[in-house]
XYZ file of C-alpha atoms in Angstrom:
738
model
C -43.258 -70.971 -97.234
C -41.393 -71.356 -94.578
C -39.024 -68.809 -96.174
C -39.129 -65.304 -94.433
C -38.150 -61.863 -94.890
C -35.465 -59.766 -94.347
C -37.937 -57.530 -92.242
C -38.932 -60.358 -90.113
C -35.426 -60.826 -89.118
C -34.888 -57.063 -88.541
C -37.774 -57.379 -86.348
C -37.242 -61.238 -84.843
C -33.861 -60.587 -83.069
C -34.438 -57.210 -81.147
C -37.297 -58.505 -79.902
C -35.832 -61.703 -78.710
C -32.540 -60.723 -77.334
C -34.381 -57.611 -75.384
C -36.858 -60.439 -73.938
C -33.635 -62.571 -72.991
C -32.336 -59.465 -71.726
C -35.183 -58.377 -69.603
C -35.868 -61.956 -68.442
C -32.739 -62.775 -66.912
C -32.112 -59.103 -65.227
C -35.458 -59.796 -63.444
C -33.983 -63.038 -62.648
C -30.209 -61.909 -61.745
C -32.427 -59.071 -59.655
C -35.177 -61.115 -57.915
C -32.149 -63.213 -56.964
C -30.129 -60.892 -56.022
C -33.237 -59.273 -53.834
C -34.058 -62.776 -52.130
C -30.234 -62.884 -51.622
C -29.671 -60.068 -49.836
C -33.217 -60.465 -47.817
C -32.559 -64.066 -46.847
C -28.579 -62.924 -45.762
C -29.885 -59.780 -43.406
C -32.321 -62.057 -41.953
C -30.221 -64.918 -41.734
C -27.655 -62.258 -40.146
C -30.131 -61.078 -37.231
C -31.339 -64.102 -36.331
C -27.256 -64.394 -36.176
C -27.472 -60.810 -33.326
C -30.385 -61.887 -32.062
C -28.749 -65.538 -31.287
C -25.486 -63.346 -29.759
C -27.669 -60.787 -28.098
C -29.150 -64.125 -26.282
C -26.402 -65.852 -25.395
C -25.010 -62.357 -24.313
C -28.158 -61.931 -21.765
C -28.340 -65.431 -20.275
C -24.409 -65.572 -19.786
C -24.279 -62.356 -17.770
C -27.264 -62.677 -16.216
C -25.919 -65.965 -14.763
C -22.461 -64.204 -14.401
C -24.451 -61.031 -12.168
C -26.350 -63.792 -10.582
C -22.605 -64.784 -8.822
C -21.400 -61.445 -7.991
C -24.730 -60.504 -6.302
C -24.167 -63.483 -4.395
C -20.861 -63.085 -2.878
C -21.339 -59.098 -2.815
C -24.814 -58.978 -0.463
C -23.388 -62.121 1.209
C -20.097 -59.758 2.262
C -22.651 -56.932 3.062
C -24.399 -58.479 5.649
C -23.427 -57.476 9.642
C -21.841 -61.379 10.492
C -19.687 -61.514 7.303
C -16.439 -59.473 9.183
C -17.086 -61.420 12.649
C -16.901 -64.807 10.285
C -14.081 -64.301 8.238
C -11.981 -62.415 10.868
C -11.660 -65.068 13.227
C -9.678 -68.234 13.747
C -11.647 -70.820 12.666
C -11.388 -75.004 14.426
C -12.755 -77.775 12.989
C -15.192 -78.654 16.116
C -17.144 -75.299 14.841
C -19.912 -77.595 13.330
C -22.723 -74.668 13.201
C -20.192 -71.615 11.797
C -19.164 -74.268 8.518
C -23.138 -74.756 8.213
C -23.872 -71.147 8.761
C -21.357 -70.472 6.005
C -22.573 -73.686 3.499
C -26.091 -72.130 3.669
C -24.658 -68.606 1.747
C -22.855 -70.820 -0.450
C -25.269 -72.842 -1.263
C -27.743 -69.750 -1.584
C -25.202 -68.910 -3.986
C -25.099 -72.156 -6.113
C -28.658 -72.239 -6.623
C -28.516 -68.838 -8.329
C -25.958 -69.620 -9.851
C -24.867 -71.649 -13.068
C -25.493 -75.803 -12.379
C -22.576 -77.646 -12.036
C -19.922 -74.374 -10.495
C -17.870 -74.729 -7.681
C -17.643 -72.012 -5.292
C -15.297 -71.356 -2.416
C -14.809 -68.866 0.565
C -11.488 -68.140 1.888
C -10.181 -66.290 4.898
C -7.300 -64.481 3.864
C -7.079 -62.396 7.588
C -7.114 -65.990 8.787
C -6.097 -68.522 6.975
C -8.751 -70.886 6.242
C -10.497 -71.590 3.458
C -14.162 -73.244 2.032
C -12.962 -75.122 -0.162
C -14.705 -77.920 -2.476
C -17.286 -78.150 -0.024
C -14.542 -78.338 2.835
C -12.448 -76.814 5.270
C -9.073 -76.168 4.752
C -6.230 -73.980 6.346
C -4.051 -72.170 3.527
C -0.223 -72.510 4.164
C 1.585 -69.008 3.994
C 2.573 -69.573 -0.003
C -0.489 -69.680 -0.882
C -1.969 -67.030 1.221
C 0.925 -64.844 0.024
C 0.436 -65.940 -3.574
C -3.316 -64.894 -3.384
C -2.535 -61.019 -1.896
C 0.291 -60.751 -4.447
C -1.993 -61.748 -7.666
C -5.541 -60.209 -7.180
C -5.055 -57.392 -3.012
C -1.925 -56.320 -2.983
C -2.108 -52.430 -5.243
C -4.791 -53.846 -6.841
C -7.765 -51.333 -7.814
C -10.365 -53.390 -8.572
C -12.069 -56.722 -6.376
C -13.027 -58.657 -9.166
C -11.085 -60.811 -12.129
C -12.496 -63.137 -14.409
C -9.734 -65.296 -16.195
C -9.616 -68.430 -18.129
C -8.587 -71.141 -16.432
C -8.122 -75.018 -18.823
C -11.952 -76.174 -19.518
C -13.542 -73.872 -17.157
C -13.982 -70.168 -16.456
C -12.630 -69.145 -13.245
C -14.538 -65.830 -10.870
C -11.620 -64.629 -7.829
C -13.489 -61.872 -5.925
C -12.023 -59.902 -3.368
C -14.374 -59.500 -0.286
C -16.408 -57.448 1.156
C -16.488 -55.303 -2.313
C -17.314 -51.697 -1.161
C -14.269 -51.833 1.002
C -10.889 -50.849 0.720
C -10.176 -53.407 3.134
C -9.981 -56.980 1.687
C -9.971 -59.893 4.228
C -11.518 -62.740 2.513
C -12.006 -64.271 -0.720
C -14.444 -65.604 -2.901
C -13.898 -68.100 -6.511
C -16.485 -69.471 -8.579
C -15.046 -72.085 -11.223
C -17.553 -72.647 -13.918
C -17.014 -75.891 -16.385
C -16.973 -75.234 -19.871
C -20.084 -77.341 -20.515
C -22.147 -75.472 -18.025
C -21.934 -72.540 -20.712
C -22.791 -74.931 -23.471
C -25.553 -75.753 -21.552
C -26.209 -71.938 -21.012
C -25.412 -70.797 -25.198
C -26.760 -74.321 -26.496
C -26.729 -74.056 -30.134
C -23.367 -76.600 -30.485
C -23.652 -75.925 -34.176
C -22.439 -72.210 -33.576
C -19.094 -71.261 -33.378
C -18.995 -69.189 -30.710
C -16.827 -66.906 -28.455
C -16.135 -64.759 -25.294
C -13.788 -62.499 -24.187
C -13.140 -60.511 -21.589
C -12.236 -57.187 -20.939
C -8.324 -58.122 -20.851
C -9.273 -59.712 -24.424
C -8.619 -63.512 -22.820
C -10.708 -66.008 -24.675
C -12.577 -67.096 -22.014
C -14.268 -69.621 -23.657
C -15.338 -71.266 -27.012
C -17.264 -74.317 -27.824
C -15.458 -75.532 -30.766
C -11.691 -76.554 -30.796
C -10.460 -74.746 -33.615
C -8.096 -71.343 -33.302
C -10.134 -68.359 -34.117
C -9.286 -67.630 -37.723
C -9.314 -63.203 -37.168
C -6.216 -61.762 -36.805
C -5.329 -59.036 -33.898
C -5.680 -56.025 -36.172
C -8.664 -57.644 -37.107
C -9.768 -58.610 -33.603
C -8.819 -55.233 -32.769
C -11.152 -53.425 -34.932
C -14.052 -55.566 -34.039
C -13.387 -54.478 -30.423
C -13.731 -50.688 -31.418
C -17.247 -51.291 -34.130
C -18.350 -52.933 -30.812
C -17.723 -49.970 -28.932
C -19.352 -47.993 -31.505
C -22.439 -49.573 -31.377
C -21.878 -51.811 -34.928
C -22.850 -55.492 -34.482
C -21.310 -57.286 -37.401
C -17.925 -57.299 -39.515
C -16.443 -59.632 -42.503
C -12.577 -60.850 -42.345
C -10.125 -60.846 -44.984
C -10.468 -64.355 -45.617
C -14.379 -63.973 -46.663
C -15.483 -64.378 -42.816
C -18.531 -62.758 -41.257
C -18.974 -62.572 -37.710
C -21.703 -61.269 -35.170
C -20.892 -59.988 -32.075
C -22.162 -58.072 -29.260
C -20.633 -56.200 -26.590
C -21.575 -56.398 -22.451
C -22.182 -53.031 -21.273
C -21.737 -54.806 -17.749
C -18.713 -56.010 -18.156
C -17.049 -55.432 -21.318
C -17.439 -58.928 -22.778
C -17.480 -59.438 -25.965
C -19.560 -62.320 -27.393
C -18.632 -62.988 -30.998
C -20.381 -65.860 -33.264
C -19.441 -67.029 -36.572
C -21.787 -66.841 -39.463
C -21.582 -69.900 -41.317
C -22.417 -68.768 -45.329
C -23.143 -72.560 -46.298
C -26.436 -72.042 -44.736
C -27.600 -68.880 -46.477
C -26.389 -70.541 -49.767
C -28.268 -74.297 -48.590
C -31.180 -72.003 -47.607
C -31.122 -70.249 -51.464
C -30.345 -72.934 -53.053
C -34.353 -74.347 -53.610
C -34.427 -70.518 -55.719
C -31.822 -70.868 -57.429
C -32.570 -74.208 -59.048
C -36.943 -72.368 -59.118
C -35.169 -68.962 -61.134
C -32.936 -71.318 -63.565
C -36.510 -73.549 -64.865
C -38.323 -69.877 -64.649
C -35.573 -67.691 -66.744
C -35.496 -71.272 -69.503
C -39.447 -71.399 -69.282
C -39.704 -67.347 -70.152
C -36.983 -67.414 -72.824
C -39.216 -69.842 -74.439
C -42.261 -68.298 -74.248
C -40.047 -64.267 -75.593
C -39.097 -66.557 -78.560
C -42.662 -67.679 -79.323
C -43.569 -63.491 -78.723
C -41.094 -62.112 -80.467
C -42.081 -64.925 -83.727
C -45.066 -63.455 -83.755
C -44.882 -60.244 -83.406
C -41.984 -60.773 -86.133
C -44.557 -62.105 -88.412
C -47.900 -60.461 -87.870
C -45.513 -56.474 -88.088
C -43.484 -57.953 -90.901
C -47.575 -58.798 -93.186
C -48.890 -55.136 -92.226
C -50.658 -55.045 -96.088
C -51.772 -58.297 -95.725
C -54.183 -57.180 -92.509
C -54.807 -53.583 -94.643
C -56.187 -55.367 -97.589
C -58.961 -57.990 -95.411
C -59.532 -54.734 -93.375
C -59.952 -52.352 -96.756
C -60.709 -55.372 -98.846
C -57.737 -53.644 -100.818
C -55.897 -56.032 -103.781
C -52.434 -56.989 -103.279
C -49.781 -54.964 -104.386
C -46.213 -55.416 -104.099
C -43.865 -55.616 -101.162
C -42.714 -52.358 -101.515
C -45.491 -50.122 -102.148
C -47.017 -52.255 -99.507
C -44.725 -50.645 -96.726
C -44.883 -47.055 -98.361
C -49.015 -47.547 -97.632
C -48.861 -48.692 -94.225
C -45.848 -45.497 -93.627
C -48.515 -43.294 -95.563
C -51.432 -44.534 -93.676
C -49.714 -44.470 -90.180
C -48.763 -40.721 -90.142
C -52.225 -40.004 -92.161
C -53.912 -41.641 -87.971
C -50.951 -39.713 -86.016
C -51.768 -36.401 -87.996
C -55.833 -37.066 -87.850
C -54.766 -37.773 -83.318
C -52.648 -34.422 -82.855
C -55.057 -32.686 -84.162
C -58.030 -34.672 -81.801
C -55.045 -33.387 -79.427
C -54.863 -30.360 -80.188
C -58.734 -29.723 -79.619
C -59.546 -32.004 -76.114
C -56.367 -29.593 -74.360
C -57.696 -26.343 -76.148
C -60.896 -26.983 -74.751
C -59.659 -27.784 -71.525
C -57.159 -25.636 -70.895
C -58.967 -23.726 -68.005
C -59.095 -26.364 -66.189
C -55.748 -27.526 -66.756
C -54.866 -23.678 -65.762
C -56.919 -24.379 -62.242
C -55.242 -26.665 -61.741
C -52.039 -25.144 -62.370
C -52.789 -22.655 -60.083
C -53.840 -25.010 -57.434
C -50.553 -26.640 -56.989
C -48.570 -23.123 -56.697
C -50.791 -22.877 -53.896
C -50.256 -26.144 -52.897
C -45.756 -25.921 -53.373
C -46.089 -29.320 -55.583
C -44.194 -27.911 -58.470
C -40.596 -27.686 -58.787
C -39.070 -23.700 -60.506
C -38.858 -26.293 -63.743
C -42.291 -27.945 -63.913
C -43.897 -24.106 -63.000
C -41.619 -21.923 -65.662
C -42.768 -24.537 -68.637
C -46.541 -24.134 -67.123
C -45.836 -20.300 -67.838
C -44.887 -20.890 -71.596
C -47.506 -23.614 -72.248
C -50.944 -21.115 -70.513
C -48.745 -17.804 -72.169
C -48.703 -15.934 -68.692
C -45.659 -12.935 -68.560
C -44.227 -13.231 -65.411
C -41.194 -11.127 -66.074
C -40.571 -7.663 -64.329
C -44.035 -8.324 -62.310
C -45.197 -7.749 -59.102
C -47.438 -10.454 -57.123
C -50.398 -10.646 -54.746
C -52.703 -13.488 -54.174
C -56.374 -12.155 -52.664
C -58.752 -14.637 -51.112
C -62.527 -13.862 -50.803
C -65.249 -15.140 -48.482
C -68.664 -15.069 -47.897
C -69.263 -13.294 -44.822
C -72.792 -15.853 -43.844
C -73.039 -19.648 -44.544
C -74.202 -20.886 -47.272
C -76.836 -22.583 -45.963
C -78.053 -19.301 -44.333
C -78.772 -18.183 -48.301
C -80.612 -21.074 -48.956
C -79.166 -22.327 -51.779
C -76.061 -24.790 -53.251
C -72.536 -24.044 -52.126
C -71.391 -24.682 -55.525
C -73.484 -22.308 -57.403
C -72.225 -19.681 -54.850
C -68.854 -20.747 -54.911
C -68.752 -20.398 -59.451
C -70.491 -16.748 -59.561
C -68.489 -15.993 -57.695
C -65.938 -16.941 -59.549
C -67.203 -15.581 -62.556
C -67.647 -12.021 -60.895
C -63.787 -11.859 -60.298
C -62.759 -12.570 -63.940
C -65.172 -9.915 -65.276
C -64.395 -7.485 -62.763
C -60.147 -7.699 -63.106
C -58.841 -7.347 -66.436
C -57.351 -10.278 -67.979
C -54.319 -9.142 -68.175
C -53.282 -8.379 -64.496
C -54.298 -12.092 -62.823
C -54.024 -15.581 -63.184
C -57.034 -17.809 -63.736
C -59.287 -17.234 -60.710
C -60.070 -20.606 -58.834
C -62.489 -21.994 -55.903
C -59.831 -23.168 -52.967
C -61.695 -24.906 -51.082
C -65.478 -24.988 -49.913
C -65.388 -21.723 -48.022
C -62.757 -19.400 -50.086
C -61.792 -17.947 -53.725
C -58.582 -16.778 -54.483
C -56.734 -15.104 -57.183
C -53.605 -14.437 -58.146
C -52.304 -10.681 -59.337
C -50.126 -9.592 -61.207
C -48.722 -5.977 -62.063
C -46.000 -4.429 -63.378
C -42.866 -3.303 -61.130
C -43.282 -0.309 -62.240
C -46.869 0.410 -61.317
C -47.720 2.703 -58.964
C -50.111 2.165 -55.936
C -51.302 -1.395 -56.548
C -52.510 -1.490 -53.764
C -55.010 1.273 -54.592
C -55.712 -0.568 -57.689
C -56.821 -4.188 -56.136
C -58.491 -2.118 -53.283
C -60.684 -0.839 -56.000
C -61.628 -4.160 -57.974
C -62.700 -6.077 -55.152
C -64.810 -2.776 -53.985
C -66.593 -3.118 -56.864
C -66.297 -6.730 -56.903
C -68.102 -6.893 -53.354
C -70.851 -4.282 -55.026
C -71.518 -6.672 -58.166
C -71.555 -9.691 -55.928
C -74.022 -7.799 -52.849
C -76.222 -6.266 -55.981
C -76.653 -10.086 -58.111
C -76.125 -12.741 -55.090
C -77.206 -10.753 -51.937
C -74.731 -11.675 -50.000
C -71.418 -9.975 -48.653
C -67.721 -10.960 -49.460
C -64.754 -9.912 -47.290
C -61.171 -10.275 -48.996
C -57.792 -10.494 -47.621
C -54.733 -9.723 -49.412
C -51.104 -11.099 -49.276
C -47.387 -8.823 -48.789
C -46.399 -8.089 -52.763
C -43.878 -10.589 -53.747
C -41.774 -11.616 -56.916
C -41.573 -14.898 -57.321
C -44.398 -16.912 -58.568
C -43.368 -20.155 -56.707
C -43.708 -18.307 -53.456
C -47.732 -18.295 -54.201
C -47.745 -21.128 -50.995
C -46.847 -18.660 -48.600
C -48.699 -15.833 -50.492
C -51.949 -18.113 -50.187
C -51.154 -18.191 -46.228
C -51.116 -14.564 -45.715
C -53.804 -14.039 -47.138
C -56.382 -16.119 -45.433
C -54.093 -14.418 -42.267
C -55.265 -11.223 -43.359
C -58.412 -12.658 -43.515
C -59.447 -13.574 -40.030
C -58.253 -10.197 -39.417
C -61.973 -9.622 -40.051
C -62.864 -10.402 -36.842
C -61.729 -7.145 -35.534
C -63.230 -4.493 -38.711
C -66.359 -6.227 -39.632
C -67.949 -7.337 -42.627
C -67.450 -6.567 -45.672
C -63.565 -6.062 -45.470
C -60.972 -5.941 -47.256
C -57.486 -6.370 -45.649
C -54.172 -6.278 -46.735
C -51.532 -8.135 -44.856
C -49.294 -5.156 -44.640
C -51.773 -3.735 -41.962
C -51.936 -6.284 -40.065
C -48.467 -7.481 -40.369
C -47.681 -5.613 -36.500
C -50.709 -7.247 -35.064
C -49.308 -10.994 -36.109
C -46.396 -10.006 -35.113
C -46.688 -9.149 -31.519
C -46.731 -11.829 -28.889
C -50.174 -10.789 -27.407
C -51.594 -12.946 -23.901
C -54.728 -14.983 -24.163
C -57.312 -13.462 -22.194
C -59.827 -15.953 -20.929
C -62.821 -15.220 -18.745
C -62.261 -17.932 -16.676
C -65.414 -16.928 -13.744
C -67.823 -17.610 -17.254
C -65.868 -20.483 -18.600
C -66.696 -21.350 -14.422
C -70.081 -20.646 -14.525
C -70.800 -22.957 -18.057
C -69.113 -26.020 -16.827
C -71.383 -25.955 -13.664
C -74.446 -25.546 -15.815
C -73.028 -28.089 -17.480
C -72.317 -30.160 -14.590
C -75.857 -29.675 -13.204
C -77.727 -30.301 -16.718
C -79.760 -26.836 -16.864
C -79.616 -26.630 -20.849
C -81.766 -23.248 -20.608
C -78.647 -21.646 -17.942
C -75.898 -23.327 -19.641
C -76.996 -22.140 -23.420
C -77.139 -17.857 -21.534
C -73.900 -18.995 -20.285
C -72.205 -19.670 -23.625
C -73.529 -16.028 -24.980
C -71.882 -14.303 -22.407
C -68.814 -16.496 -22.531
C -68.620 -16.375 -26.606
C -69.064 -12.259 -26.737
C -66.635 -12.070 -23.520
C -63.778 -13.613 -26.002
C -64.366 -11.545 -28.879
C -64.562 -8.460 -27.160
C -61.025 -8.968 -24.793
C -58.818 -10.490 -27.857
C -58.671 -9.090 -30.558
C -55.902 -11.483 -32.036
C -57.930 -14.598 -34.131
C -55.106 -16.465 -32.748
C -55.580 -15.992 -28.978
C -59.129 -16.172 -30.221
C -58.991 -19.737 -32.130
C -56.714 -20.686 -28.755
C -59.007 -19.749 -26.220
C -62.549 -20.933 -27.947
C -59.923 -24.554 -28.434
C -59.791 -24.682 -24.338
C -63.293 -24.022 -24.337
C -63.984 -26.983 -26.796
C -61.600 -29.306 -25.084
C -62.628 -28.791 -21.125
C -66.416 -29.478 -22.822
C -65.586 -32.729 -24.461
C -63.341 -33.872 -21.688
C -66.627 -32.628 -18.745
C -68.581 -34.462 -21.780
C -67.144 -37.942 -20.950
C -66.305 -37.763 -17.194
C -70.384 -37.218 -17.556
C -70.511 -40.425 -19.774
C -71.861 -38.132 -22.821
C -72.255 -40.030 -25.403
C -69.177 -40.966 -27.430
C -70.957 -40.015 -31.205
C -71.477 -36.819 -30.492
C -67.395 -36.112 -29.971
C -66.400 -37.844 -32.921
C -68.094 -35.157 -35.016
C -66.808 -32.059 -33.546
C -63.335 -32.163 -35.661
C -64.616 -29.729 -37.929
C -65.622 -27.961 -34.870
C -62.219 -27.509 -33.946
C -60.836 -26.252 -37.637
C -63.554 -23.773 -37.080
C -63.131 -22.327 -34.018
C -58.853 -21.240 -35.431
C -60.507 -19.788 -37.981
C -63.307 -17.693 -36.169
C -64.071 -14.582 -37.201
C -68.115 -14.255 -36.764
C -69.353 -14.623 -32.382
C -72.740 -15.434 -34.186
C -71.629 -17.968 -36.045
C -69.084 -20.107 -33.563
C -71.793 -19.326 -30.556
C -74.347 -21.546 -32.574
C -71.883 -24.113 -33.811
C -70.626 -24.862 -30.425
C -74.601 -24.688 -29.092
C -76.694 -27.060 -30.999
C -73.161 -29.507 -31.879
C -71.299 -29.828 -28.706
C -73.106 -28.069 -25.656
C -76.605 -28.733 -26.229
C -75.876 -32.591 -26.949
C -73.216 -33.255 -24.078
C -76.204 -31.927 -21.772
C -78.915 -33.828 -23.205
C -76.869 -36.991 -23.591
C -75.624 -36.952 -20.268
C -79.671 -36.089 -17.819
C -79.657 -39.558 -17.364
C -76.612 -40.864 -16.571
C -76.106 -38.273 -13.990
C -77.581 -40.203 -11.114
C -75.514 -43.311 -12.226
C -71.980 -40.675 -12.198
C -72.117 -39.052 -9.286
C -72.539 -42.963 -7.484
C -69.585 -44.240 -9.606
C -67.165 -41.216 -8.571
C -65.669 -43.860 -5.931
C -64.957 -46.216 -8.769
C -63.009 -43.633 -11.013
C -61.138 -42.778 -8.035
C -59.778 -46.307 -7.729
C -59.519 -46.957 -11.207
C -57.053 -43.952 -11.510
C -55.206 -45.230 -7.713
C -55.539 -48.876 -10.004
C -54.031 -47.633 -13.356
C -51.697 -44.643 -11.789
C -50.400 -45.733 -9.127
C -46.884 -45.671 -10.209
C -46.831 -41.654 -10.913
C -46.769 -38.718 -8.270
C -50.993 -38.714 -7.335
C -52.952 -37.121 -5.219
C -56.298 -36.169 -4.348
C -56.339 -32.602 -5.399
C -54.921 -33.618 -8.942
C -57.752 -36.450 -9.132
C -60.164 -33.519 -8.204
C -58.980 -31.527 -11.020
C -58.840 -34.256 -13.295
C -62.852 -34.911 -12.463
C -63.731 -30.921 -12.161
C -64.878 -31.472 -8.264
C -63.925 -30.156 -4.626
C -61.318 -32.373 -2.981
C -62.952 -31.878 -0.129
C -66.156 -33.240 -1.196
C -64.099 -36.008 -2.381
C -62.714 -37.183 0.125
C -66.083 -37.873 1.870
C -67.495 -39.681 -0.980
C -64.766 -41.809 -1.058
C -64.366 -42.493 2.538
C -68.137 -43.478 3.091
C -67.875 -45.782 0.130
C -64.314 -47.442 1.327
C -64.849 -46.868 4.942
C -60.733 -45.493 4.712
C -58.671 -42.539 3.847
C -58.016 -41.667 0.058
C -54.040 -41.860 1.318
C -54.591 -44.669 3.041
C -56.066 -46.338 0.509
C -53.757 -45.553 -2.153
C -50.533 -46.661 0.674
C -52.338 -49.905 0.982
C -52.291 -50.790 -2.723
C -48.887 -49.923 -3.160
C -47.873 -51.920 -0.608
C -50.425 -54.635 -2.155
C -48.438 -53.933 -5.066
C -44.512 -53.539 -3.640
C -45.515 -57.422 -2.268
C -45.720 -59.163 -5.404
C -42.786 -56.975 -7.059
C -40.924 -58.402 -4.224
C -42.042 -61.998 -4.972
C -41.800 -61.904 -8.651
C -38.904 -59.203 -10.030
C -35.698 -59.086 -9.449
C -36.200 -55.583 -9.017
C -34.272 -54.261 -5.656
C -35.792 -52.294 -3.187
C -34.767 -48.900 -4.290
C -36.259 -49.305 -7.716
C -39.574 -51.144 -6.440
C -39.737 -47.821 -3.788
C -38.909 -45.377 -7.113
C -41.864 -47.035 -9.332
C -43.955 -46.686 -6.292
C -43.213 -42.844 -5.870
C -40.541 -43.091 -2.400
C -38.112 -40.410 -2.660
C -36.352 -42.084 0.542
C -36.439 -45.822 0.086
C -35.395 -45.468 3.919
C -39.070 -44.142 3.922
C -40.631 -47.406 2.072
C -38.692 -49.874 3.604
C -39.740 -48.016 7.406
C -43.593 -48.247 6.084
C -43.243 -51.815 4.800
C -41.617 -53.076 8.575
C -44.394 -50.984 10.340
C -47.181 -52.660 8.157
C -45.951 -56.363 8.034
C -43.658 -56.150 10.644
C -40.425 -57.273 8.559
C -38.434 -55.672 5.612
C -38.541 -55.949 2.027
C -35.853 -57.909 1.736
C -36.629 -60.500 4.741
C -40.364 -60.485 2.602
C -38.638 -61.867 -0.624
C -36.370 -64.397 0.887
C -38.872 -65.521 3.269
C -41.858 -65.513 0.527
C -39.291 -66.779 -2.598
C -38.437 -69.771 -0.179
């Protein structure tokens, strides 16, 4: 009862091994993917943390440097530090301490700041006045002044970082010196996370700061390679010992910030996932074993099932297997015959799909060759043309369904052109029908034959369907995969019927010179302005009349379809913009995308005039009629809105008038009447308010604020500011920040 046949084991073992392999592969893939994802996210967090440390430290460093620089730039600095200092000058001492207190307030908490006069041999050191010895003075000058091209020095000093700045910073004569000593604990507070191993190196590769008492595991070669990568914008490196470092190079002072990544943290994060995958793998392997057992058992007993289904008597095992094989083969043969019949019935649809794919360039050359062999097309030593035809009138004007017309036209093409000289005709889109024609390379005057075919097609369609057609024919091509380009050329040819009228047969070779000519679009500006004026005044009949004249003039003066399309698109854009300014219903503009497409492909003046009038012009006029008075009253509010949203751009009343389609003088009078001041004064006062706010709330310099407020010369801004507020921007910032 429990004995299994050899067939059972031959099925069970492969099924089981395959299932186990898939399960293990899947689990390994999931683990690898998860680990990589977690590692990537973890490293991203480290990079963000490194950049945060960089920005925090750099902000404090720049603040300290700025404090000393700003003080050295004051008018009283030179007088103070080139004059001897006596212990009785308490007021002078208080002034210097006040400046140092300002630097301390902006700088790093817990730091010590000193100011030294190299010229007069005195200094405010550790809060006290001290006279320098000649030895101390010579040491300072030799180390930081004489022969030095730089004025700023950062160096490690035991458990602190020391900054030395020779002053004034922007003068070659150095008669003073400022120092700042930043203790390690202050940097610890900025770095924050003590569990992260963080190191900071200055531009001279000196270790300025490390939050842990241990030596770096990087060799000198690895450190140099890390600096080179940091200069090239890279942010991570793995050392030879397997450790990973995330780093960032400051653009401001070329300091290198480095954080060591603890790989053990990633393992801790992924540990639960690994345990879950192991448990899942074991469960899946058990499931695979059960499924493999059931499959092997079912496939090893096929005859029993056949007997149950067909009520056949039991036969020996070998005969059962042969019977199953015979039945299976017979079933496959029957299915193949059915499939062949289905393919035969569906071949026209498959051919149509093939031609559509050619026109859309969705097939590789190998796929094209396979399809050509499948459908029996002979393309060797052939020259091809693509022909696109389109009705000269809308289907709606004929009072019939478009699908019926397109299918009827497609059938006429199939009947008028021999099958040996064409691919299957197809309906290209809602308006066009396309056919690929194929002629032998030795064919004489193939274009004459094409013209004859399509004249007969036009005649047949006109007699039977009572519509007229135009045809566009591409340039000849020798490779069938070029059909995408050919159908575009055929469409381009078809657009030129605007110049030759309905029932045209246009070859691309005849109009290629026109396509290549760079012709400027001719735009009837006077008629256009009259149209916009009629829309503003709400005169529908007058606007329709101007639209008729405008469209007629455009088609009369522009012969290139591209020029016509560009000109019509400009009209649509201006009407849309004007309608929006006049408060037209936005639903009108949500439906105009087909209008843009028709404008770029316009060939009938009457058709595009009707569409523009009925779908855009009249709806805009009727929608804005009731809102006209309210719109006029809100002109001043619109100007104020533009000022409040674009005050940091180049802005003038002429620009606003052009955007709102109003005369600048008219807008000026309306605005002054509404707000009691001119537009220019309002704009300058609003920018002044913004400047006051930015001076208090931001760290932007006066020059940056002036540039944002469109002052080309910051001195003009300072003069205007002082004229209005009786103080400079710098004084205003100091007053309101304290």
